[in-house]
């Protein structure tokens, strides 16, 4: 049985520990968690990896600024990312830190393989470098601001570097990458990002500097202590070091590589869609199946930054408005892949309309009605009318559509579809008017309530993947056992006459809090 189970491997970027986590980090993690949950719900075996990126000049600088040695500094900040994962109630399988031995060994091994394959040579780097991005920029890319400062295209400051460096022969992978993209048009999503990468690679690839000598905080190049390995070669390797690479006999490796999807922000697409596949191809390893680059969250229209003072802490928002509420807003407000703007007003509005008015109200009014009128027992059903059959059929169609959307990472479409059936169910109650049936036809009233209770169960089974706390509370009210909440339980009908629990409102209306 075990072997037949489909394996699914999903990763977040590993976050830099130069700063505390904010809603941007929470976003990527929540997206991955939802996709991971959904796959588990379907019955797949899931490996969901997140972690922290702890080396490099940027982290070293932050440690110095905090007057701490880099290891103590990264130990502290890494904890705050673990704390965030736990506050978000994320179901990650593993949490990798790039300062762990298992990772360092993997990176050194990969380096040696690339050397043995002839893809690494030593020379001298002279060019622009941005510490904020930990990225090299060519002369053509760099612009000058009014004060004469040199900037990368995204506005981060660059400095001129001249130092001995090892290089990866990226240029020799250009054609192979282009062929790979052509053969795998779904490798990069959304499509606009695929086109962006294609045109970047078509524009010509230069060899990539992959070591630095002017600071120490990193993994040393094997056989040359003067160099530390470029933080991106180090960091990208986390996706395989967590699967025990280079131990190809390991169960983890055999089950989960290549990854099904690396979810990243659009800021780091190039590293994942160009450099990473080139490193892997050069090492003779398989390339991940997909890179999904999502959009960027701003706050009240502005980029989040410490200096602007608009960095939003996920913890604060969760404490003010609730975990499901925060997750739902992130997942639903912005189409997956697009940019979005975060504001508490928008969160409150979205939650009140979708969670309180639509879903919460559907569950609350049906369950309370059954509670009051059928002694807290699931009602008996009679024969079905055309309208009943139609609603049940629509539920099945929505479920299939949602599965299809989620397998294609169309999270927003999946939620829209779930809300289509929620709205149809609310309309069905109004049309069937059980409160009127109560006076004229009790059998029919019971049938309508039976259908609605089943639909609420099915909607909630799906919703456990997106808003687990609220959806599970509704399933608790329906007395559905914990081990009966998966996809395979979808068609199991509630048993007439069985008792359910006292209903309570699950998604109260919110107001903006100071
Ligand atoms: O880039 N909106 O780490 P990082 C949306 N260590 N997503 C955001 C965001 C925002 N405003 N801000 C951050 C690194 N993110 C590297 C990655 S992977 C091998 C190494 C999310 O701490 C988004 O996923 O700068 C982005 O790509 C990631 O955090 C960058 O995190």
PDB file of C-alpha atoms in Angstrom, residues 205-494:
ATOM      1  CA  UNK A 205      24.337  33.947 -19.518  1.00  0.00           C
ATOM      2  CA  UNK A 206      27.682  34.866 -18.014  1.00  0.00           C
ATOM      3  CA  UNK A 207      29.622  32.536 -15.749  1.00  0.00           C
ATOM      4  CA  UNK A 208      28.575  32.934 -12.140  1.00  0.00           C
ATOM      5  CA  UNK A 209      30.899  33.882  -9.311  1.00  0.00           C
ATOM      6  CA  UNK A 210      30.331  31.248  -6.607  1.00  0.00           C
ATOM      7  CA  UNK A 211      32.810  32.094  -3.870  1.00  0.00           C
ATOM      8  CA  UNK A 212      33.816  35.118  -1.810  1.00  0.00           C
ATOM      9  CA  UNK A 213      37.004  35.977   0.039  1.00  0.00           C
ATOM     10  CA  UNK A 214      36.237  39.239   1.838  1.00  0.00           C
ATOM     11  CA  UNK A 215      34.271  37.769   4.734  1.00  0.00           C
ATOM     12  CA  UNK A 216      34.129  34.451   6.596  1.00  0.00           C
ATOM     13  CA  UNK A 217      30.554  33.671   7.484  1.00  0.00           C
ATOM     14  CA  UNK A 218      29.795  30.781   5.174  1.00  0.00           C
ATOM     15  CA  UNK A 219      30.759  27.266   4.183  1.00  0.00           C
ATOM     16  CA  UNK A 220      34.412  27.024   3.281  1.00  0.00           C
ATOM     17  CA  UNK A 221      35.355  25.890  -0.190  1.00  0.00           C
ATOM     18  CA  UNK A 222      36.783  22.354   0.122  1.00  0.00           C
ATOM     19  CA  UNK A 223      40.599  22.543  -0.138  1.00  0.00           C
ATOM     20  CA  UNK A 224      40.739  26.343  -0.090  1.00  0.00           C
ATOM     21  CA  UNK A 225      39.996  27.979   3.261  1.00  0.00           C
ATOM     22  CA  UNK A 226      40.380  31.477   1.841  1.00  0.00           C
ATOM     23  CA  UNK A 227      37.025  31.200   0.077  1.00  0.00           C
ATOM     24  CA  UNK A 228      33.502  30.768   1.363  1.00  0.00           C
ATOM     25  CA  UNK A 229      30.867  29.327  -0.962  1.00  0.00           C
ATOM     26  CA  UNK A 230      28.458  31.870  -2.471  1.00  0.00           C
ATOM     27  CA  UNK A 231      25.418  32.018  -0.227  1.00  0.00           C
ATOM     28  CA  UNK A 232      22.974  31.166  -3.038  1.00  0.00           C
ATOM     29  CA  UNK A 233      24.777  27.947  -4.013  1.00  0.00           C
ATOM     30  CA  UNK A 234      24.809  27.138  -0.304  1.00  0.00           C
ATOM     31  CA  UNK A 235      21.134  28.039   0.218  1.00  0.00           C
ATOM     32  CA  UNK A 236      19.626  26.352  -2.849  1.00  0.00           C
ATOM     33  CA  UNK A 237      21.221  23.081  -1.816  1.00  0.00           C
ATOM     34  CA  UNK A 238      18.906  23.006   1.233  1.00  0.00           C
ATOM     35  CA  UNK A 239      16.195  21.448  -0.929  1.00  0.00           C
ATOM     36  CA  UNK A 240      18.314  18.328  -1.347  1.00  0.00           C
ATOM     37  CA  UNK A 241      20.383  18.368   1.841  1.00  0.00           C
ATOM     38  CA  UNK A 242      17.093  17.975   3.725  1.00  0.00           C
ATOM     39  CA  UNK A 243      16.524  14.776   1.727  1.00  0.00           C
ATOM     40  CA  UNK A 244      19.914  13.384   2.848  1.00  0.00           C
ATOM     41  CA  UNK A 245      21.772  14.186  -0.382  1.00  0.00           C
ATOM     42  CA  UNK A 246      24.243  12.721  -1.376  1.00  0.00           C
ATOM     43  CA  UNK A 247      22.869   9.531   0.177  1.00  0.00           C
ATOM     44  CA  UNK A 248      20.807   8.358  -2.745  1.00  0.00           C
ATOM     45  CA  UNK A 249      19.813   5.197  -0.882  1.00  0.00           C
ATOM     46  CA  UNK A 250      17.968   7.241   1.695  1.00  0.00           C
ATOM     47  CA  UNK A 251      14.212   6.787   1.803  1.00  0.00           C
ATOM     48  CA  UNK A 252      13.757  10.535   1.769  1.00  0.00           C
ATOM     49  CA  UNK A 253      15.794  10.974  -1.355  1.00  0.00           C
ATOM     50  CA  UNK A 254      14.169   8.097  -3.201  1.00  0.00           C
ATOM     51  CA  UNK A 255      10.667   9.179  -2.251  1.00  0.00           C
ATOM     52  CA  UNK A 256      10.830  12.908  -2.748  1.00  0.00           C
ATOM     53  CA  UNK A 257      13.380  14.049  -5.307  1.00  0.00           C
ATOM     54  CA  UNK A 258      12.688  15.744  -7.691  1.00  0.00           C
ATOM     55  CA  UNK A 259      10.548  18.223  -5.774  1.00  0.00           C
ATOM     56  CA  UNK A 260       7.036  18.773  -7.074  1.00  0.00           C
ATOM     57  CA  UNK A 261       7.204  22.488  -6.440  1.00  0.00           C
ATOM     58  CA  UNK A 262       9.426  25.201  -5.014  1.00  0.00           C
ATOM     59  CA  UNK A 263       7.228  28.151  -4.078  1.00  0.00           C
ATOM     60  CA  UNK A 264       9.159  31.442  -4.063  1.00  0.00           C
ATOM     61  CA  UNK A 265       8.538  35.170  -4.228  1.00  0.00           C
ATOM     62  CA  UNK A 266       9.123  36.784  -7.605  1.00  0.00           C
ATOM     63  CA  UNK A 267      12.232  38.487  -6.161  1.00  0.00           C
ATOM     64  CA  UNK A 268      14.184  35.234  -6.181  1.00  0.00           C
ATOM     65  CA  UNK A 269      12.893  33.621  -9.340  1.00  0.00           C
ATOM     66  CA  UNK A 270      16.160  33.892 -11.264  1.00  0.00           C
ATOM     67  CA  UNK A 271      18.069  31.928  -8.625  1.00  0.00           C
ATOM     68  CA  UNK A 272      15.508  29.143  -8.683  1.00  0.00           C
ATOM     69  CA  UNK A 273      14.637  28.993 -12.356  1.00  0.00           C
ATOM     70  CA  UNK A 274      18.090  29.572 -13.855  1.00  0.00           C
ATOM     71  CA  UNK A 275      20.956  28.902 -11.440  1.00  0.00           C
ATOM     72  CA  UNK A 276      19.392  26.005  -9.529  1.00  0.00           C
ATOM     73  CA  UNK A 277      18.477  23.879 -12.573  1.00  0.00           C
ATOM     74  CA  UNK A 278      21.917  24.604 -14.051  1.00  0.00           C
ATOM     75  CA  UNK A 279      23.672  23.424 -10.861  1.00  0.00           C
ATOM     76  CA  UNK A 280      21.492  20.315 -10.778  1.00  0.00           C
ATOM     77  CA  UNK A 281      21.974  19.485 -14.438  1.00  0.00           C
ATOM     78  CA  UNK A 282      25.717  19.961 -14.044  1.00  0.00           C
ATOM     79  CA  UNK A 283      25.714  17.590 -11.073  1.00  0.00           C
ATOM     80  CA  UNK A 284      23.700  15.033 -13.048  1.00  0.00           C
ATOM     81  CA  UNK A 285      20.651  15.410 -10.808  1.00  0.00           C
ATOM     82  CA  UNK A 286      17.011  15.763 -11.750  1.00  0.00           C
ATOM     83  CA  UNK A 287      15.467  19.220 -11.897  1.00  0.00           C
ATOM     84  CA  UNK A 288      12.379  20.110  -9.788  1.00  0.00           C
ATOM     85  CA  UNK A 289       9.015  19.869 -11.534  1.00  0.00           C
ATOM     86  CA  UNK A 290       7.914  23.417 -10.953  1.00  0.00           C
ATOM     87  CA  UNK A 291       8.956  26.829  -9.676  1.00  0.00           C
ATOM     88  CA  UNK A 292       5.985  28.988  -8.720  1.00  0.00           C
ATOM     89  CA  UNK A 293       6.823  32.663  -8.266  1.00  0.00           C
ATOM     90  CA  UNK A 294       4.163  34.506  -6.319  1.00  0.00           C
ATOM     91  CA  UNK A 295       3.627  38.243  -6.120  1.00  0.00           C
ATOM     92  CA  UNK A 296       4.665  40.866  -3.625  1.00  0.00           C
ATOM     93  CA  UNK A 297       2.731  42.219  -0.664  1.00  0.00           C
ATOM     94  CA  UNK A 298       2.903  45.922   0.036  1.00  0.00           C
ATOM     95  CA  UNK A 299       1.390  47.678   3.032  1.00  0.00           C
ATOM     96  CA  UNK A 300      -0.918  50.586   2.329  1.00  0.00           C
ATOM     97  CA  UNK A 301       0.654  50.702  -1.116  1.00  0.00           C
ATOM     98  CA  UNK A 302       4.242  50.873   0.161  1.00  0.00           C
ATOM     99  CA  UNK A 303       7.089  48.374   0.276  1.00  0.00           C
ATOM    100  CA  UNK A 304       7.540  47.047   3.805  1.00  0.00           C
ATOM    101  CA  UNK A 305      10.749  48.268   5.339  1.00  0.00           C
ATOM    102  CA  UNK A 306      12.150  49.000   8.749  1.00  0.00           C
ATOM    103  CA  UNK A 307      13.005  52.562   7.775  1.00  0.00           C
ATOM    104  CA  UNK A 308       9.424  53.295   6.649  1.00  0.00           C
ATOM    105  CA  UNK A 309       8.237  51.683   9.888  1.00  0.00           C
ATOM    106  CA  UNK A 310       5.484  49.723   8.149  1.00  0.00           C
ATOM    107  CA  UNK A 311       6.665  46.168   8.730  1.00  0.00           C
ATOM    108  CA  UNK A 312       3.667  44.103   9.779  1.00  0.00           C
ATOM    109  CA  UNK A 313       4.104  41.302  12.272  1.00  0.00           C
ATOM    110  CA  UNK A 314       1.968  38.243  11.532  1.00  0.00           C
ATOM    111  CA  UNK A 315       1.768  37.516  15.259  1.00  0.00           C
ATOM    112  CA  UNK A 316       0.117  40.861  15.940  1.00  0.00           C
ATOM    113  CA  UNK A 317      -2.467  40.359  13.183  1.00  0.00           C
ATOM    114  CA  UNK A 318      -3.246  36.803  14.322  1.00  0.00           C
ATOM    115  CA  UNK A 319      -3.707  37.948  17.911  1.00  0.00           C
ATOM    116  CA  UNK A 320      -6.007  40.738  16.804  1.00  0.00           C
ATOM    117  CA  UNK A 321      -8.146  38.957  14.225  1.00  0.00           C
ATOM    118  CA  UNK A 322      -7.564  35.194  14.479  1.00  0.00           C
ATOM    119  CA  UNK A 323      -5.474  32.622  12.654  1.00  0.00           C
ATOM    120  CA  UNK A 324      -8.003  31.339  10.125  1.00  0.00           C
ATOM    121  CA  UNK A 325      -9.010  34.907   9.403  1.00  0.00           C
ATOM    122  CA  UNK A 326      -5.400  35.891   8.638  1.00  0.00           C
ATOM    123  CA  UNK A 327      -4.781  32.778   6.531  1.00  0.00           C
ATOM    124  CA  UNK A 328      -7.990  33.152   4.587  1.00  0.00           C
ATOM    125  CA  UNK A 329      -7.242  36.776   3.803  1.00  0.00           C
ATOM    126  CA  UNK A 330      -3.753  35.947   2.521  1.00  0.00           C
ATOM    127  CA  UNK A 331      -5.026  33.077   0.395  1.00  0.00           C
ATOM    128  CA  UNK A 332      -8.110  34.744  -1.005  1.00  0.00           C
ATOM    129  CA  UNK A 333      -7.498  38.476  -1.264  1.00  0.00           C
ATOM    130  CA  UNK A 334      -4.864  38.337  -3.975  1.00  0.00           C
ATOM    131  CA  UNK A 335      -4.838  36.034  -6.974  1.00  0.00           C
ATOM    132  CA  UNK A 336      -1.940  33.618  -6.463  1.00  0.00           C
ATOM    133  CA  UNK A 337       0.923  34.982  -8.542  1.00  0.00           C
ATOM    134  CA  UNK A 338      -0.198  38.637  -8.446  1.00  0.00           C
ATOM    135  CA  UNK A 339       0.939  41.478  -6.176  1.00  0.00           C
ATOM    136  CA  UNK A 340      -1.316  42.643  -3.378  1.00  0.00           C
ATOM    137  CA  UNK A 341      -1.769  45.212  -0.703  1.00  0.00           C
ATOM    138  CA  UNK A 342      -2.229  44.426   2.967  1.00  0.00           C
ATOM    139  CA  UNK A 343      -4.487  46.507   5.161  1.00  0.00           C
ATOM    140  CA  UNK A 344      -6.508  45.679   8.230  1.00  0.00           C
ATOM    141  CA  UNK A 345      -9.563  47.321   6.633  1.00  0.00           C
ATOM    142  CA  UNK A 346      -9.355  44.932   3.686  1.00  0.00           C
ATOM    143  CA  UNK A 347      -8.858  41.951   6.007  1.00  0.00           C
ATOM    144  CA  UNK A 348     -11.889  42.836   8.125  1.00  0.00           C
ATOM    145  CA  UNK A 349     -14.021  43.406   5.048  1.00  0.00           C
ATOM    146  CA  UNK A 350     -12.995  40.128   3.425  1.00  0.00           C
ATOM    147  CA  UNK A 351     -13.496  38.099   6.593  1.00  0.00           C
ATOM    148  CA  UNK A 352     -16.885  39.622   7.361  1.00  0.00           C
ATOM    149  CA  UNK A 353     -18.186  39.025   3.886  1.00  0.00           C
ATOM    150  CA  UNK A 354     -16.825  35.538   3.170  1.00  0.00           C
ATOM    151  CA  UNK A 355     -16.290  33.856   6.516  1.00  0.00           C
ATOM    152  CA  UNK A 356     -18.982  35.458   8.678  1.00  0.00           C
ATOM    153  CA  UNK A 357     -21.757  36.207   6.188  1.00  0.00           C
ATOM    154  CA  UNK A 358     -21.350  33.343   3.740  1.00  0.00           C
ATOM    155  CA  UNK A 359     -19.748  30.258   5.277  1.00  0.00           C
ATOM    156  CA  UNK A 360     -20.229  30.930   9.001  1.00  0.00           C
ATOM    157  CA  UNK A 361     -23.807  32.010   8.532  1.00  0.00           C
ATOM    158  CA  UNK A 362     -24.635  28.957   6.404  1.00  0.00           C
ATOM    159  CA  UNK A 363     -23.386  26.603   9.108  1.00  0.00           C
ATOM    160  CA  UNK A 364     -24.826  28.591  11.981  1.00  0.00           C
ATOM    161  CA  UNK A 365     -28.341  29.024  10.673  1.00  0.00           C
ATOM    162  CA  UNK A 366     -28.740  25.438   9.471  1.00  0.00           C
ATOM    163  CA  UNK A 367     -27.243  23.776  12.521  1.00  0.00           C
ATOM    164  CA  UNK A 368     -29.086  26.016  14.972  1.00  0.00           C
ATOM    165  CA  UNK A 369     -32.336  25.317  13.154  1.00  0.00           C
ATOM    166  CA  UNK A 370     -31.777  21.562  13.337  1.00  0.00           C
ATOM    167  CA  UNK A 371     -30.751  21.875  16.957  1.00  0.00           C
ATOM    168  CA  UNK A 372     -33.932  23.675  17.876  1.00  0.00           C
ATOM    169  CA  UNK A 373     -36.325  21.723  15.711  1.00  0.00           C
ATOM    170  CA  UNK A 374     -34.944  18.212  15.643  1.00  0.00           C
ATOM    171  CA  UNK A 375     -33.572  17.752  19.141  1.00  0.00           C
ATOM    172  CA  UNK A 376     -29.994  18.014  17.998  1.00  0.00           C
ATOM    173  CA  UNK A 377     -30.318  14.911  15.796  1.00  0.00           C
ATOM    174  CA  UNK A 378     -29.453  14.601  12.111  1.00  0.00           C
ATOM    175  CA  UNK A 379     -32.874  14.661  10.404  1.00  0.00           C
ATOM    176  CA  UNK A 380     -34.422  11.855   8.355  1.00  0.00           C
ATOM    177  CA  UNK A 381     -34.503  12.235   4.620  1.00  0.00           C
ATOM    178  CA  UNK A 382     -37.419  11.688   2.265  1.00  0.00           C
ATOM    179  CA  UNK A 383     -37.369  11.610  -1.519  1.00  0.00           C
ATOM    180  CA  UNK A 384     -35.359  14.284  -3.347  1.00  0.00           C
ATOM    181  CA  UNK A 385     -36.741  17.011  -5.585  1.00  0.00           C
ATOM    182  CA  UNK A 386     -35.002  18.294  -8.698  1.00  0.00           C
ATOM    183  CA  UNK A 387     -33.605  21.238  -6.708  1.00  0.00           C
ATOM    184  CA  UNK A 388     -32.156  18.886  -4.105  1.00  0.00           C
ATOM    185  CA  UNK A 389     -30.506  16.747  -6.749  1.00  0.00           C
ATOM    186  CA  UNK A 390     -29.120  19.812  -8.461  1.00  0.00           C
ATOM    187  CA  UNK A 391     -27.496  21.177  -5.304  1.00  0.00           C
ATOM    188  CA  UNK A 392     -25.950  17.782  -4.520  1.00  0.00           C
ATOM    189  CA  UNK A 393     -24.710  17.476  -8.078  1.00  0.00           C
ATOM    190  CA  UNK A 394     -23.233  20.993  -7.908  1.00  0.00           C
ATOM    191  CA  UNK A 395     -21.412  20.064  -4.712  1.00  0.00           C
ATOM    192  CA  UNK A 396     -19.791  17.113  -6.494  1.00  0.00           C
ATOM    193  CA  UNK A 397     -18.820  19.239  -9.479  1.00  0.00           C
ATOM    194  CA  UNK A 398     -17.323  21.917  -7.222  1.00  0.00           C
ATOM    195  CA  UNK A 399     -15.340  19.297  -5.333  1.00  0.00           C
ATOM    196  CA  UNK A 400     -13.890  17.940  -8.597  1.00  0.00           C
ATOM    197  CA  UNK A 401     -13.100  21.444  -9.828  1.00  0.00           C
ATOM    198  CA  UNK A 402     -11.395  22.332  -6.556  1.00  0.00           C
ATOM    199  CA  UNK A 403      -9.207  19.229  -6.755  1.00  0.00           C
ATOM    200  CA  UNK A 404      -8.304  20.080 -10.300  1.00  0.00           C
ATOM    201  CA  UNK A 405      -7.485  23.684  -9.389  1.00  0.00           C
ATOM    202  CA  UNK A 406      -5.377  22.679  -6.413  1.00  0.00           C
ATOM    203  CA  UNK A 407      -3.434  20.157  -8.461  1.00  0.00           C
ATOM    204  CA  UNK A 408      -2.616  23.030 -10.787  1.00  0.00           C
ATOM    205  CA  UNK A 409      -1.828  25.395  -7.904  1.00  0.00           C
ATOM    206  CA  UNK A 410      -4.781  27.663  -8.700  1.00  0.00           C
ATOM    207  CA  UNK A 411      -5.509  28.421  -5.090  1.00  0.00           C
ATOM    208  CA  UNK A 412      -7.658  31.475  -5.673  1.00  0.00           C
ATOM    209  CA  UNK A 413      -9.835  29.615  -8.171  1.00  0.00           C
ATOM    210  CA  UNK A 414     -10.241  26.772  -5.697  1.00  0.00           C
ATOM    211  CA  UNK A 415     -11.511  29.147  -3.020  1.00  0.00           C
ATOM    212  CA  UNK A 416     -13.792  30.936  -5.485  1.00  0.00           C
ATOM    213  CA  UNK A 417     -15.257  27.572  -6.402  1.00  0.00           C
ATOM    214  CA  UNK A 418     -15.787  26.641  -2.758  1.00  0.00           C
ATOM    215  CA  UNK A 419     -17.605  29.917  -2.267  1.00  0.00           C
ATOM    216  CA  UNK A 420     -19.770  29.258  -5.314  1.00  0.00           C
ATOM    217  CA  UNK A 421     -21.232  26.218  -3.593  1.00  0.00           C
ATOM    218  CA  UNK A 422     -21.505  28.056  -0.264  1.00  0.00           C
ATOM    219  CA  UNK A 423     -23.525  30.796  -1.972  1.00  0.00           C
ATOM    220  CA  UNK A 424     -25.680  28.269  -3.807  1.00  0.00           C
ATOM    221  CA  UNK A 425     -26.400  26.560  -0.493  1.00  0.00           C
ATOM    222  CA  UNK A 426     -27.409  29.844   1.108  1.00  0.00           C
ATOM    223  CA  UNK A 427     -29.717  30.521  -1.845  1.00  0.00           C
ATOM    224  CA  UNK A 428     -31.168  27.000  -1.508  1.00  0.00           C
ATOM    225  CA  UNK A 429     -32.098  27.646   2.135  1.00  0.00           C
ATOM    226  CA  UNK A 430     -33.864  30.849   1.181  1.00  0.00           C
ATOM    227  CA  UNK A 431     -35.751  29.120  -1.634  1.00  0.00           C
ATOM    228  CA  UNK A 432     -36.680  26.036   0.374  1.00  0.00           C
ATOM    229  CA  UNK A 433     -37.476  28.085   3.492  1.00  0.00           C
ATOM    230  CA  UNK A 434     -37.372  25.345   6.135  1.00  0.00           C
ATOM    231  CA  UNK A 435     -38.996  27.779   8.619  1.00  0.00           C
ATOM    232  CA  UNK A 436     -42.121  27.774   6.412  1.00  0.00           C
ATOM    233  CA  UNK A 437     -41.923  24.002   5.842  1.00  0.00           C
ATOM    234  CA  UNK A 438     -41.935  23.590   9.586  1.00  0.00           C
ATOM    235  CA  UNK A 439     -45.551  24.724   9.596  1.00  0.00           C
ATOM    236  CA  UNK A 440     -46.740  22.777   6.563  1.00  0.00           C
ATOM    237  CA  UNK A 441     -44.546  19.746   5.795  1.00  0.00           C
ATOM    238  CA  UNK A 442     -42.195  18.348   8.432  1.00  0.00           C
ATOM    239  CA  UNK A 443     -40.952  15.513   6.231  1.00  0.00           C
ATOM    240  CA  UNK A 444     -39.906  17.937   3.548  1.00  0.00           C
ATOM    241  CA  UNK A 445     -38.297  20.214   6.132  1.00  0.00           C
ATOM    242  CA  UNK A 446     -36.245  17.290   7.390  1.00  0.00           C
ATOM    243  CA  UNK A 447     -35.109  16.347   3.903  1.00  0.00           C
ATOM    244  CA  UNK A 448     -33.978  19.916   3.215  1.00  0.00           C
ATOM    245  CA  UNK A 449     -32.091  20.030   6.511  1.00  0.00           C
ATOM    246  CA  UNK A 450     -30.534  16.625   5.889  1.00  0.00           C
ATOM    247  CA  UNK A 451     -29.221  17.791   2.535  1.00  0.00           C
ATOM    248  CA  UNK A 452     -27.898  21.027   3.991  1.00  0.00           C
ATOM    249  CA  UNK A 453     -26.160  19.276   6.884  1.00  0.00           C
ATOM    250  CA  UNK A 454     -24.400  16.991   4.393  1.00  0.00           C
ATOM    251  CA  UNK A 455     -23.406  19.888   2.189  1.00  0.00           C
ATOM    252  CA  UNK A 456     -22.012  21.771   5.193  1.00  0.00           C
ATOM    253  CA  UNK A 457     -20.043  18.660   6.122  1.00  0.00           C
ATOM    254  CA  UNK A 458     -18.606  18.415   2.616  1.00  0.00           C
ATOM    255  CA  UNK A 459     -17.782  22.109   2.341  1.00  0.00           C
ATOM    256  CA  UNK A 460     -16.064  21.875   5.720  1.00  0.00           C
ATOM    257  CA  UNK A 461     -14.089  18.775   4.732  1.00  0.00           C
ATOM    258  CA  UNK A 462     -12.605  20.790   1.890  1.00  0.00           C
ATOM    259  CA  UNK A 463     -12.228  23.930   4.015  1.00  0.00           C
ATOM    260  CA  UNK A 464     -10.078  22.079   6.594  1.00  0.00           C
ATOM    261  CA  UNK A 465      -7.213  22.519   4.138  1.00  0.00           C
ATOM    262  CA  UNK A 466      -7.483  26.308   4.056  1.00  0.00           C
ATOM    263  CA  UNK A 467      -8.975  27.380   7.382  1.00  0.00           C
ATOM    264  CA  UNK A 468      -8.406  24.307   9.524  1.00  0.00           C
ATOM    265  CA  UNK A 469      -9.531  25.642  12.897  1.00  0.00           C
ATOM    266  CA  UNK A 470     -12.945  26.962  11.926  1.00  0.00           C
ATOM    267  CA  UNK A 471     -13.743  24.152   9.494  1.00  0.00           C
ATOM    268  CA  UNK A 472     -12.808  21.503  12.059  1.00  0.00           C
ATOM    269  CA  UNK A 473     -14.988  23.219  14.668  1.00  0.00           C
ATOM    270  CA  UNK A 474     -17.942  22.916  12.332  1.00  0.00           C
ATOM    271  CA  UNK A 475     -17.106  19.242  11.751  1.00  0.00           C
ATOM    272  CA  UNK A 476     -16.900  18.812  15.539  1.00  0.00           C
ATOM    273  CA  UNK A 477     -20.405  20.252  15.806  1.00  0.00           C
ATOM    274  CA  UNK A 478     -21.535  17.679  13.253  1.00  0.00           C
ATOM    275  CA  UNK A 479     -19.789  15.032  15.382  1.00  0.00           C
ATOM    276  CA  UNK A 480     -17.642  13.838  12.469  1.00  0.00           C
ATOM    277  CA  UNK A 481     -14.793  11.775  13.965  1.00  0.00           C
ATOM    278  CA  UNK A 482     -11.257  13.124  13.411  1.00  0.00           C
ATOM    279  CA  UNK A 483     -10.341  10.117  11.268  1.00  0.00           C
ATOM    280  CA  UNK A 484     -13.280  10.679   8.896  1.00  0.00           C
ATOM    281  CA  UNK A 485     -12.281  14.063   7.524  1.00  0.00           C
ATOM    282  CA  UNK A 486     -10.341  13.173   4.383  1.00  0.00           C
ATOM    283  CA  UNK A 487     -11.193  13.083   0.717  1.00  0.00           C
ATOM    284  CA  UNK A 488     -12.099   9.387   0.928  1.00  0.00           C
ATOM    285  CA  UNK A 489     -14.825  10.248   3.437  1.00  0.00           C
ATOM    286  CA  UNK A 490     -16.438  12.776   1.146  1.00  0.00           C
ATOM    287  CA  UNK A 491     -19.315  10.592  -0.013  1.00  0.00           C
ATOM    288  CA  UNK A 492     -20.120   9.174   3.405  1.00  0.00           C
ATOM    289  CA  UNK A 493     -23.522  10.570   4.323  1.00  0.00           C
ATOM    290  CA  UNK A 494     -24.430  11.685   7.807  1.00  0.00           C
TER     291      UNK A 494
END
